[in-house]
XYZ file of C-alpha atoms in Angstrom:
741
model
C 147.384 38.924 151.388
C 146.086 35.460 150.893
C 148.462 32.999 150.403
C 148.094 29.085 149.005
C 149.432 26.038 150.699
C 149.310 22.399 149.936
C 147.289 20.457 152.459
C 147.927 16.941 153.870
C 145.430 15.521 151.157
C 147.081 17.109 148.355
C 144.606 19.885 147.846
C 145.063 23.550 148.376
C 144.071 25.770 150.860
C 143.978 29.818 151.806
C 145.685 31.492 154.553
C 145.240 35.260 155.128
C 148.392 37.316 156.408
C 148.787 41.101 157.139
C 151.634 43.079 156.359
C 153.965 42.830 159.540
C 153.696 38.847 159.497
C 153.455 37.931 155.931
C 156.059 34.519 155.609
C 158.237 34.014 152.734
C 156.446 32.586 149.648
C 156.396 32.403 145.801
C 154.676 33.811 143.332
C 153.213 32.828 140.025
C 153.004 35.035 136.462
C 151.426 33.275 133.541
C 149.135 34.123 130.589
C 145.195 33.455 131.901
C 143.297 31.020 129.868
C 140.010 30.935 129.572
C 139.369 28.191 132.362
C 141.013 29.390 135.329
C 140.433 28.358 138.643
C 139.051 31.216 140.967
C 139.077 32.587 144.717
C 135.079 30.805 144.880
C 136.093 27.306 143.418
C 139.014 26.965 145.953
C 136.362 28.242 148.828
C 133.836 25.476 147.453
C 136.240 22.951 146.575
C 135.659 22.573 143.103
C 137.451 23.446 139.720
C 139.957 20.826 139.829
C 138.896 19.535 136.605
C 139.526 23.476 134.994
C 142.465 23.739 132.918
C 143.904 26.302 135.148
C 144.067 24.016 137.675
C 147.077 22.934 136.235
C 148.962 26.436 136.767
C 147.901 26.256 140.856
C 149.331 22.860 141.114
C 152.669 23.845 139.074
C 153.290 26.376 141.057
C 152.810 25.078 144.399
C 154.807 21.972 143.402
C 157.771 24.384 142.343
C 157.605 26.185 145.551
C 157.658 22.998 147.910
C 160.624 21.956 146.039
C 162.319 25.198 146.637
C 161.721 24.859 150.296
C 158.577 27.553 150.424
C 155.352 26.683 152.130
C 153.343 29.303 150.616
C 152.916 30.622 147.334
C 150.392 33.208 145.643
C 148.540 32.962 142.466
C 146.501 35.907 141.056
C 143.408 33.799 139.674
C 142.336 32.538 143.062
C 143.950 34.353 145.853
C 141.869 37.427 144.885
C 138.244 37.758 145.802
C 137.458 39.346 142.571
C 133.563 39.554 143.694
C 134.606 42.317 146.075
C 135.238 45.586 144.032
C 137.157 46.753 147.167
C 139.384 43.850 147.334
C 140.003 44.196 143.862
C 141.101 47.900 143.742
C 143.182 47.132 146.685
C 145.180 44.419 145.050
C 145.471 45.925 141.939
C 147.470 48.800 143.849
C 149.558 45.976 145.795
C 150.503 43.975 143.074
C 153.826 45.337 142.353
C 154.752 45.271 145.920
C 153.320 41.550 145.883
C 155.823 40.653 143.260
C 158.645 42.592 144.310
C 158.455 40.813 148.001
C 158.170 37.219 146.708
C 161.237 35.280 147.445
C 160.619 33.521 143.768
C 158.553 34.159 140.645
C 157.816 31.308 138.403
C 156.878 32.360 134.908
C 154.783 29.481 133.465
C 154.681 29.655 129.570
C 152.276 27.332 128.173
C 153.073 28.231 124.523
C 156.704 27.414 124.929
C 157.600 23.522 124.542
C 160.807 22.202 125.513
C 160.504 18.639 124.318
C 162.569 17.417 121.528
C 160.807 17.208 117.940
C 162.790 13.790 117.036
C 164.567 11.303 119.131
C 168.422 11.605 119.475
C 168.064 14.808 117.496
C 170.630 17.198 119.666
C 170.239 20.039 117.593
C 166.660 20.562 118.447
C 167.785 20.933 122.476
C 167.404 24.824 122.045
C 164.392 25.056 119.742
C 162.418 26.079 122.614
C 164.268 29.526 122.006
C 162.449 30.971 119.486
C 159.213 29.920 120.998
C 160.371 31.855 123.862
C 161.230 34.827 122.140
C 157.439 34.803 120.309
C 155.752 33.862 123.325
C 152.300 35.765 124.126
C 153.897 36.570 127.661
C 155.935 39.390 126.708
C 152.790 40.845 124.868
C 150.701 41.400 127.817
C 150.237 44.373 129.597
C 150.417 42.853 133.336
C 153.187 40.772 132.807
C 155.797 43.737 132.323
C 155.480 44.149 136.448
C 155.941 40.689 137.003
C 159.425 40.855 134.683
C 160.623 43.674 136.689
C 159.323 43.840 140.078
C 160.890 40.496 141.736
C 164.365 39.923 142.497
C 164.416 36.579 141.046
C 162.411 35.441 137.964
C 162.582 31.778 136.362
C 160.950 30.749 133.477
C 159.442 27.295 132.975
C 158.106 25.587 129.574
C 154.839 24.387 129.488
C 156.197 20.816 130.499
C 157.512 22.396 133.728
C 160.895 22.476 132.552
C 163.388 25.385 133.912
C 164.560 27.267 130.846
C 166.559 29.708 133.107
C 166.054 33.008 135.180
C 166.016 36.917 134.409
C 169.661 37.114 134.617
C 170.669 33.799 132.644
C 168.131 34.944 129.669
C 168.612 38.636 129.979
C 169.723 39.172 126.553
C 166.774 37.559 124.845
C 164.327 39.520 127.360
C 166.113 42.523 126.262
C 165.953 41.961 122.687
C 162.284 41.256 123.284
C 161.151 44.003 125.001
C 163.456 46.395 124.504
C 163.868 47.147 128.725
C 167.691 47.876 129.472
C 169.413 45.300 130.780
C 170.003 47.323 134.261
C 166.482 47.907 134.588
C 165.883 43.959 134.180
C 168.572 43.153 136.854
C 166.593 45.450 139.265
C 168.140 48.798 138.875
C 165.381 51.361 140.456
C 162.652 52.242 137.706
C 163.090 55.873 138.930
C 166.372 56.072 137.536
C 164.413 55.847 134.170
C 162.478 58.431 132.724
C 158.984 58.653 132.599
C 158.415 58.267 129.051
C 161.180 55.537 128.675
C 158.912 53.493 131.295
C 155.916 53.915 129.294
C 157.390 53.318 126.076
C 158.221 49.699 127.757
C 154.396 49.051 127.996
C 153.241 50.806 124.328
C 152.917 47.680 122.750
C 151.676 45.365 125.064
C 147.933 44.715 125.347
C 145.064 43.644 128.469
C 141.872 42.256 127.947
C 140.303 45.032 129.889
C 141.390 48.495 128.097
C 141.603 50.231 131.395
C 143.811 47.723 132.668
C 146.546 48.856 130.256
C 146.935 51.939 132.733
C 146.228 50.040 135.838
C 148.821 47.397 135.322
C 151.508 50.524 135.212
C 150.840 51.865 138.755
C 153.563 50.372 140.670
C 156.423 51.072 138.200
C 155.539 54.725 139.022
C 154.315 54.513 142.681
C 150.993 55.467 141.969
C 147.708 54.496 143.907
C 144.828 54.885 141.390
C 141.223 53.369 142.051
C 140.270 51.438 139.346
C 137.116 52.762 137.435
C 136.150 49.947 134.805
C 134.078 51.369 132.211
C 136.116 54.715 131.870
C 137.814 53.495 128.739
C 141.646 53.205 128.241
C 142.216 57.257 127.084
C 140.738 58.211 130.471
C 142.316 55.678 132.329
C 145.506 56.874 131.116
C 144.992 60.642 131.756
C 144.218 59.935 135.197
C 147.321 57.682 135.542
C 149.482 60.621 133.883
C 147.669 62.939 136.296
C 148.842 61.495 139.361
C 152.200 60.543 137.946
C 152.683 64.720 137.787
C 151.269 65.448 141.388
C 153.778 62.928 142.557
C 156.452 64.569 141.217
C 158.166 65.800 144.267
C 160.899 63.260 143.587
C 164.025 65.227 143.766
C 165.443 62.872 141.104
C 163.223 64.522 138.529
C 164.159 68.025 140.030
C 167.893 66.861 139.192
C 167.067 65.739 135.632
C 164.964 68.878 134.840
C 168.368 71.031 136.197
C 170.800 69.106 134.076
C 168.708 69.234 131.284
C 167.950 73.316 131.229
C 171.563 73.643 131.774
C 172.408 71.420 128.759
C 173.498 68.261 129.975
C 176.096 67.168 132.437
C 179.575 66.992 131.206
C 181.662 64.582 133.548
C 184.902 66.474 132.595
C 183.884 69.522 134.013
C 183.251 67.881 137.326
C 185.825 65.133 137.353
C 188.318 67.452 139.370
C 186.386 67.180 142.540
C 186.664 63.795 142.814
C 190.383 63.641 143.051
C 190.235 66.878 145.192
C 192.039 66.156 148.846
C 189.279 67.669 150.962
C 186.499 65.532 149.147
C 188.656 62.642 149.399
C 188.941 63.161 153.088
C 185.450 64.157 153.286
C 184.694 60.242 151.515
C 187.117 58.052 153.222
C 187.851 59.845 156.750
C 185.092 58.620 159.212
C 185.927 61.543 161.379
C 184.920 64.125 158.361
C 181.353 64.813 158.525
C 180.603 67.668 156.291
C 182.003 69.546 153.321
C 180.670 72.708 152.316
C 181.310 73.854 148.510
C 180.769 77.379 148.316
C 181.031 80.001 145.567
C 180.093 82.764 143.553
C 177.043 82.648 141.565
C 177.524 80.862 138.024
C 180.566 78.940 139.434
C 179.544 75.371 138.320
C 178.037 74.304 142.197
C 174.856 72.858 141.100
C 176.713 70.867 138.340
C 179.399 69.798 140.628
C 176.684 68.396 143.165
C 175.024 66.674 139.972
C 178.406 64.786 139.404
C 178.902 63.816 142.960
C 175.534 62.221 143.160
C 175.997 60.142 139.966
C 179.589 59.106 141.084
C 178.213 58.363 144.809
C 175.030 56.546 143.167
C 176.665 53.366 141.912
C 177.845 52.325 145.408
C 174.444 53.305 147.146
C 170.868 51.543 147.208
C 169.844 54.253 144.889
C 171.860 51.918 141.934
C 172.653 48.687 143.800
C 170.259 47.042 145.685
C 172.729 45.012 147.465
C 174.722 48.167 148.631
C 174.207 49.070 152.352
C 174.721 52.716 151.551
C 171.961 55.183 151.177
C 172.214 58.255 148.980
C 169.692 61.174 149.464
C 169.567 65.068 147.910
C 167.704 67.873 147.006
C 167.864 70.760 145.021
C 166.939 74.165 146.485
C 165.614 76.675 144.082
C 164.055 79.870 145.189
C 161.843 80.729 142.130
C 160.101 77.618 143.007
C 157.917 77.512 146.268
C 157.905 74.064 145.722
C 161.216 73.378 146.828
C 162.419 76.895 148.233
C 161.839 76.269 152.216
C 163.624 73.619 154.954
C 160.124 71.880 155.309
C 160.395 70.783 151.437
C 164.021 69.878 151.795
C 163.264 67.584 154.562
C 160.411 65.907 152.320
C 162.886 65.263 149.570
C 165.632 63.372 151.979
C 162.974 61.215 153.697
C 161.245 60.401 150.554
C 164.487 59.093 148.831
C 165.653 57.500 152.275
C 162.406 55.530 152.296
C 162.200 54.498 148.534
C 165.449 53.193 148.973
C 164.842 51.365 152.299
C 161.055 50.975 152.651
C 161.210 49.548 156.100
C 162.037 53.334 157.376
C 158.353 54.404 156.722
C 157.883 52.952 160.181
C 158.821 56.034 161.313
C 156.772 58.432 159.206
C 153.711 55.788 160.129
C 154.253 56.741 163.686
C 153.222 60.217 163.455
C 150.739 59.836 160.471
C 148.504 57.551 161.917
C 147.992 60.153 164.665
C 148.208 63.114 162.521
C 146.884 62.353 159.014
C 148.129 64.083 155.894
C 148.228 67.283 157.834
C 151.534 66.319 159.108
C 153.004 67.372 155.927
C 151.466 70.377 155.211
C 150.521 72.414 158.345
C 152.185 74.840 160.254
C 153.854 72.464 162.338
C 155.423 70.009 159.334
C 158.942 71.327 159.838
C 158.859 69.957 163.889
C 157.253 66.796 162.727
C 159.791 66.052 160.034
C 162.597 66.989 161.600
C 161.604 64.461 164.306
C 161.179 62.028 161.768
C 164.492 62.827 159.706
C 166.492 62.601 163.218
C 164.782 59.452 164.084
C 165.463 57.724 160.722
C 169.164 58.677 161.166
C 169.531 56.839 164.313
C 167.635 54.021 162.731
C 169.980 50.791 164.121
C 169.584 48.827 160.728
C 171.346 51.848 158.542
C 175.058 51.286 158.274
C 176.062 54.535 156.431
C 174.297 57.595 154.847
C 174.990 60.405 152.182
C 173.138 63.365 152.376
C 173.448 66.293 149.853
C 171.681 69.618 149.576
C 172.287 71.911 147.050
C 171.864 75.783 147.297
C 171.117 76.432 150.538
C 171.469 80.155 149.665
C 167.942 79.810 147.581
C 166.149 77.866 151.130
C 164.110 81.021 151.786
C 161.818 79.655 154.630
C 163.554 78.278 157.824
C 167.246 78.349 156.535
C 168.367 78.902 160.107
C 166.589 75.711 161.403
C 167.779 73.639 158.451
C 171.470 74.711 159.218
C 171.269 73.933 162.600
C 169.821 70.771 161.990
C 172.356 69.565 159.687
C 175.186 70.541 162.211
C 173.150 68.687 165.070
C 172.940 65.643 162.786
C 176.352 65.635 161.226
C 177.653 65.135 164.997
C 175.235 62.315 165.410
C 177.032 59.275 164.116
C 180.197 59.045 161.578
C 177.696 56.996 159.226
C 175.871 60.480 158.668
C 177.784 62.319 155.757
C 176.819 65.633 154.464
C 177.688 67.549 151.706
C 176.016 71.323 150.852
C 176.993 73.744 148.351
C 175.515 77.639 148.413
C 177.017 81.103 147.828
C 179.654 82.664 149.626
C 177.278 84.111 152.710
C 178.602 84.326 156.372
C 175.633 83.936 157.769
C 175.519 80.111 156.262
C 179.161 79.812 157.552
C 178.166 81.035 161.123
C 175.626 78.486 161.379
C 177.071 75.746 160.239
C 179.549 76.129 162.793
C 182.567 74.398 160.955
C 185.064 72.579 163.173
C 187.590 69.787 162.628
C 185.280 67.097 161.408
C 183.784 69.648 158.820
C 184.948 71.150 155.886
C 185.074 73.694 153.540
C 186.037 73.653 149.603
C 186.098 77.527 148.212
C 185.516 77.086 144.521
C 187.273 80.817 144.205
C 190.449 79.093 145.730
C 190.359 76.462 143.459
C 190.237 78.828 140.548
C 192.910 77.004 138.262
C 190.717 73.546 138.738
C 187.488 75.632 137.901
C 188.973 77.394 134.615
C 190.385 74.039 133.627
C 186.731 72.610 133.852
C 184.998 75.450 132.366
C 187.673 75.280 129.431
C 186.868 71.491 128.606
C 183.029 72.964 128.574
C 183.666 75.760 126.161
C 185.628 72.933 123.993
C 182.971 70.575 123.983
C 179.906 73.436 122.881
C 181.637 75.393 120.806
C 182.439 71.996 118.764
C 178.768 72.023 118.504
C 177.646 75.316 117.513
C 176.074 74.263 113.904
C 176.936 77.666 112.036
C 180.725 77.250 112.180
C 181.018 73.661 112.627
C 182.908 73.371 109.354
C 185.495 76.032 110.194
C 187.885 74.916 112.737
C 190.192 77.629 112.703
C 187.170 79.890 113.725
C 186.253 77.507 116.263
C 189.848 77.602 117.894
C 189.646 81.129 117.926
C 186.412 81.157 119.788
C 187.371 78.880 122.224
C 190.313 81.301 123.070
C 188.086 84.154 123.435
C 185.117 82.655 125.560
C 187.386 81.114 127.866
C 189.570 84.205 128.254
C 186.657 86.486 128.956
C 184.636 83.770 131.258
C 187.034 84.050 134.031
C 185.992 80.569 135.381
C 182.544 81.310 135.044
C 180.131 78.676 133.856
C 177.113 80.425 133.926
C 178.856 83.571 131.587
C 180.246 80.754 128.951
C 176.466 79.157 128.872
C 174.995 82.263 128.119
C 177.381 83.634 125.475
C 177.228 80.239 123.915
C 173.593 80.237 123.668
C 173.736 83.227 121.842
C 176.058 82.159 119.326
C 174.138 79.344 118.420
C 171.956 81.465 115.621
C 174.965 83.871 114.658
C 176.561 83.361 111.321
C 179.837 82.608 110.920
C 181.039 86.112 109.681
C 179.381 87.680 112.556
C 180.442 85.311 115.343
C 184.046 87.240 116.286
C 182.248 90.665 116.267
C 179.403 89.341 118.503
C 182.049 88.020 120.885
C 183.893 91.129 120.866
C 180.715 93.221 122.056
C 180.259 90.726 124.980
C 181.267 92.204 128.184
C 182.875 90.188 130.635
C 181.442 89.004 133.951
C 177.789 88.175 134.713
C 176.509 91.423 135.559
C 177.609 93.432 132.253
C 176.303 90.479 130.315
C 173.114 90.515 131.997
C 173.072 94.419 131.451
C 173.641 93.631 127.854
C 170.840 90.983 127.243
C 168.492 93.460 128.777
C 169.437 96.233 126.745
C 168.774 93.880 123.835
C 165.576 93.311 124.854
C 164.737 97.063 125.278
C 166.035 97.553 121.807
C 163.427 95.144 119.864
C 160.930 96.395 117.722
C 158.066 98.024 117.664
C 155.713 96.900 121.264
C 158.206 94.087 121.894
C 159.833 95.689 124.742
C 156.875 96.217 126.491
C 155.425 92.945 126.056
C 158.918 91.378 127.268
C 158.978 93.607 130.453
C 155.234 92.812 131.569
C 156.518 89.078 131.062
C 159.597 89.509 132.787
C 158.325 91.893 135.977
C 155.553 89.122 136.334
C 157.499 85.906 136.321
C 160.079 87.698 138.696
C 157.520 88.241 141.421
C 155.450 85.194 140.741
C 156.007 82.477 143.927
C 156.545 79.613 141.683
C 157.724 78.886 138.153
C 154.360 80.296 135.550
C 152.623 77.576 133.106
C 152.852 79.931 129.886
C 148.793 79.811 130.574
C 149.283 81.693 133.522
C 152.168 83.629 132.327
C 149.205 84.871 129.746
C 146.725 85.490 132.512
C 148.741 87.479 134.935
C 151.276 89.483 132.903
C 148.858 92.407 131.561
C 149.548 91.432 127.621
C 146.975 92.088 125.219
C 144.116 89.340 125.129
C 145.127 88.636 121.531
C 148.411 87.443 123.021
C 147.788 86.307 126.358
C 144.828 83.745 125.603
C 147.292 82.309 122.341
C 149.401 79.605 124.153
C 152.189 79.982 121.007
C 152.403 83.897 121.374
C 153.111 83.842 124.894
C 155.661 81.413 123.961
C 157.067 83.981 120.977
C 157.473 86.762 123.679
C 159.227 84.409 126.606
C 161.751 83.776 123.494
C 162.233 87.343 122.962
C 163.116 87.653 126.608
C 166.895 87.260 126.019
C 168.433 84.448 127.554
C 166.786 85.192 131.143
C 164.068 82.290 130.574
C 163.913 78.849 129.790
C 160.965 76.635 129.330
C 160.355 73.241 130.183
C 157.343 71.342 130.425
C 155.596 74.341 129.550
C 156.710 76.414 132.629
C 158.842 79.233 132.597
C 161.875 79.452 134.393
C 164.877 81.675 135.092
C 168.157 80.454 133.826
C 169.857 81.119 136.950
C 168.820 82.443 140.186
C 171.638 85.441 139.440
C 169.393 86.514 136.508
C 166.272 87.146 139.025
C 168.836 88.799 141.308
C 170.265 91.108 138.591
C 166.375 92.148 137.501
C 165.321 92.867 141.159
C 168.556 94.453 142.561
C 170.491 96.032 139.618
C 167.942 96.489 136.875
C 164.766 97.305 139.523
C 163.905 101.004 137.705
C 164.319 99.352 134.313
C 161.981 96.281 134.534
C 159.648 97.841 137.194
C 159.177 101.599 135.980
C 156.155 102.130 138.479
C 157.566 99.921 141.188
C 157.059 96.146 142.491
C 153.962 97.228 144.136
C 152.257 98.162 140.785
C 152.877 94.460 139.110
C 151.706 92.840 142.310
C 148.532 94.999 142.022
C 148.271 94.397 138.340
C 148.863 90.325 139.604
C 146.169 90.546 141.862
C 143.733 92.678 139.499
C 144.081 89.994 136.700
C 143.979 87.256 139.226
C 140.658 88.421 140.573
C 139.479 88.953 136.882
C 140.615 85.575 135.593
C 139.063 83.919 138.577
C 135.585 85.995 138.021
C 135.401 85.091 134.406
C 136.497 81.329 134.743
C 135.189 80.204 137.822
C 131.741 78.574 138.143
C 129.611 75.605 139.893
C 130.890 71.995 139.112
C 133.792 72.867 137.278
C 134.505 69.477 136.301
C 131.176 68.263 135.612
C 131.100 65.876 138.307
C 126.938 66.202 139.302
C 127.368 65.408 142.763
C 128.420 67.428 145.920
C 130.668 65.305 147.989
C 132.351 63.181 144.805
C 135.363 61.772 146.371
C 138.332 63.759 145.542
C 140.688 60.776 145.151
C 138.446 59.713 141.668
C 138.449 63.149 140.403
C 139.762 63.469 136.965
C 140.473 66.883 135.140
C 138.574 67.005 132.001
C 140.944 67.644 128.901
C 141.469 70.445 128.376
C 141.314 71.403 132.305
C 139.287 74.441 132.699
C 141.486 75.353 135.452
C 144.807 75.552 134.251
C 145.063 79.287 133.552
C 143.458 80.097 137.102
C 145.269 77.366 139.422
C 148.051 79.936 140.370
C 145.463 82.920 140.433
C 143.518 80.542 143.128
C 146.190 80.356 145.397
C 148.146 83.730 145.059
C 145.769 86.168 144.495
C 145.584 87.507 148.062
C 149.399 87.156 148.780
C 150.244 89.580 145.740
C 147.766 92.257 147.044
C 148.986 91.744 150.735
C 152.702 92.737 148.594
C 151.003 95.741 147.079
C 151.409 99.409 148.931
C 149.559 99.699 152.050
C 147.009 101.987 150.353
C 145.891 99.553 147.658
C 145.993 96.541 150.028
C 143.466 98.550 152.865
C 141.223 99.741 150.246
C 140.654 96.503 148.659
C 139.852 94.542 151.830
C 137.631 97.029 153.129
C 134.010 96.339 152.829
C 132.707 96.606 149.426
C 136.514 96.511 148.364
C 137.629 94.433 145.401
C 138.043 91.335 147.755
C 134.695 91.525 149.440
C 133.391 91.804 145.815
C 134.587 88.563 144.607
C 134.030 86.765 147.956
C 130.415 87.721 148.065
C 129.944 86.807 144.170
C 132.443 83.815 143.956
C 133.201 82.334 147.401
C 131.551 78.837 146.878
C 133.224 78.479 143.252
C 136.992 79.631 144.646
C 136.544 77.029 147.711
C 135.404 73.965 144.945
C 138.494 75.212 142.794
C 141.038 74.949 145.806
C 139.377 71.685 146.740
C 139.795 70.244 143.006
C 143.357 71.613 142.999
C 144.351 69.682 146.386
C 145.201 73.134 147.864
C 142.254 74.150 150.276
C 144.128 74.700 153.271
C 147.225 76.531 151.501
C 144.188 79.127 149.977
C 142.467 79.488 153.373
C 145.610 80.489 154.929
C 146.175 83.433 152.472
C 142.800 84.558 153.284
C 143.740 84.374 157.065
C 146.748 86.231 156.374
C 144.698 88.735 154.849
C 142.437 89.183 157.801
C 145.365 89.344 160.148
């Protein structure tokens, strides 16, 4: 990073600093004009007569007045003739503004001069010009407003108008950006759509910059390609945002949305519970294990605890000294159902709050590179990094939370041992974990005087009251009985009586009642069996009683999604589930079949999820013969065959039209529509499904001239290319290695 400083002769000079030696500096934000002083001008000692030189002088004088020796101005501190340096600067801009001691916004279209001598009424006429300033309409100034801690606004005469805090109300009204974001709340606290909306009406001189100016707001690195056009640049940006969604905050939001939102009254009881308060207040209490049967609301309790703790930590308050990190395990999603993923998520959130902690990762990353997070040794490396972070002397206190330990399907015991070990490192590290009532988890946690268990079954009265509050709210929102208060009261009473303190039972019943006419509501409720398993059985019987071929179509979809290694995109459901072609190739038709599958499934962002892990467990354990009449091996074999078929039909040379072998993967942008969309899952898991078949099928297809051999002989290079484009080459080849062994 180059910084400017005043010389003794009144001119400026540039000095280059590297990350670990950058001094305190001020930074300028302004609207570019036609005559800006450039890097080349300063190198050659020319350009002093340019209009833009005034901006540099203003920033330098203001910095000197604030006791800062160095300052930064974008027009002349970047060598824009170097495409490499320009790309690095664009990707570093947000960080440079964030790390500045002060940011000066120089508004050349705002005057603070009185219009008439002695006319005090014009003292604040600048406010109207301030609201109308072009600075609020430009793309790059959005990050310059949000990133720095201290932002001060100046008129064209250099008069200070106020700072981001004092002028917050006016800025909020002009920009539509929430006050909390202006005050420094982490941007990840706001949804992707909301952050994009802040830039919607802003403009940039170069069309691609409208996308590039948002990189820092999403923590994304993107190689600028000027000439690609705004639409293409935004597609690349959104693709990178999507690829970066390993942030546990995104999983938390998705889970809350899937479950119909978080109701504070339904979790408030735990905040007043003696066990929780002892965990929170007693330095000797290091671990709280929340345990309960399926559907009792453990995950929403965890969401509520996170929401209550967050304002006291750096997740919400940059001045706080406490860190909070959390993770939600989900057995049906291979992305988040293993111990390595848990550590990735916990480390990610810790570093997001305390960026200097990245040094613990850097030590190993510099030696091992990206494979540190991907290969078979990732757990060992990440656990060492994690322990090192927890022992960092700069940290004051840390809250660590993991939901649904029972849904961690790989390396659970190693994770439990790590939790137990780190809980004893220091009283500043406090854990909350949740799971079903599993003896193996309890034995591995080795609870002692510093570690506590909170059983939902032993708090039945509190849980039942929370369920009652949930039911009260949701019944009032049922559209077809909204005008009948007496019927609402009857419905509340019957649901509450049958729910037996189980949130999930109540939620599933309420979902079914959304489309039931008022005159049928009580009859439907009467038919609803208490407890989850009988309810699931009723849901499956309703699917089996659908008209014509719908029951079989639903069975094909349910069996496929049950055996899938991760949630499937709707196009992947169509490709894998052996549905008729007229359904499987039509996005809307696949969605219609999923909607007919009772309440077992829900769809978020065009991916199908089980409504709850217990729903998948029911299909695999209690309804196995009904969903898999010919056995799971037959469905796995079908998924293998369909995967091989769709890959053979789809994969070809140069899928993305790159026209050049060795094209840098970082610059690859999937076409729209993506020709690999329907085969992504197949490319990664086709061999896994073959290995999950019965031994006869597996042996036959792995022989010379078997189906695997035939496919590899015809499409091996195309498959490798597809894996490379999907950035999953290692994972695909690992599957092939397992087949070979």
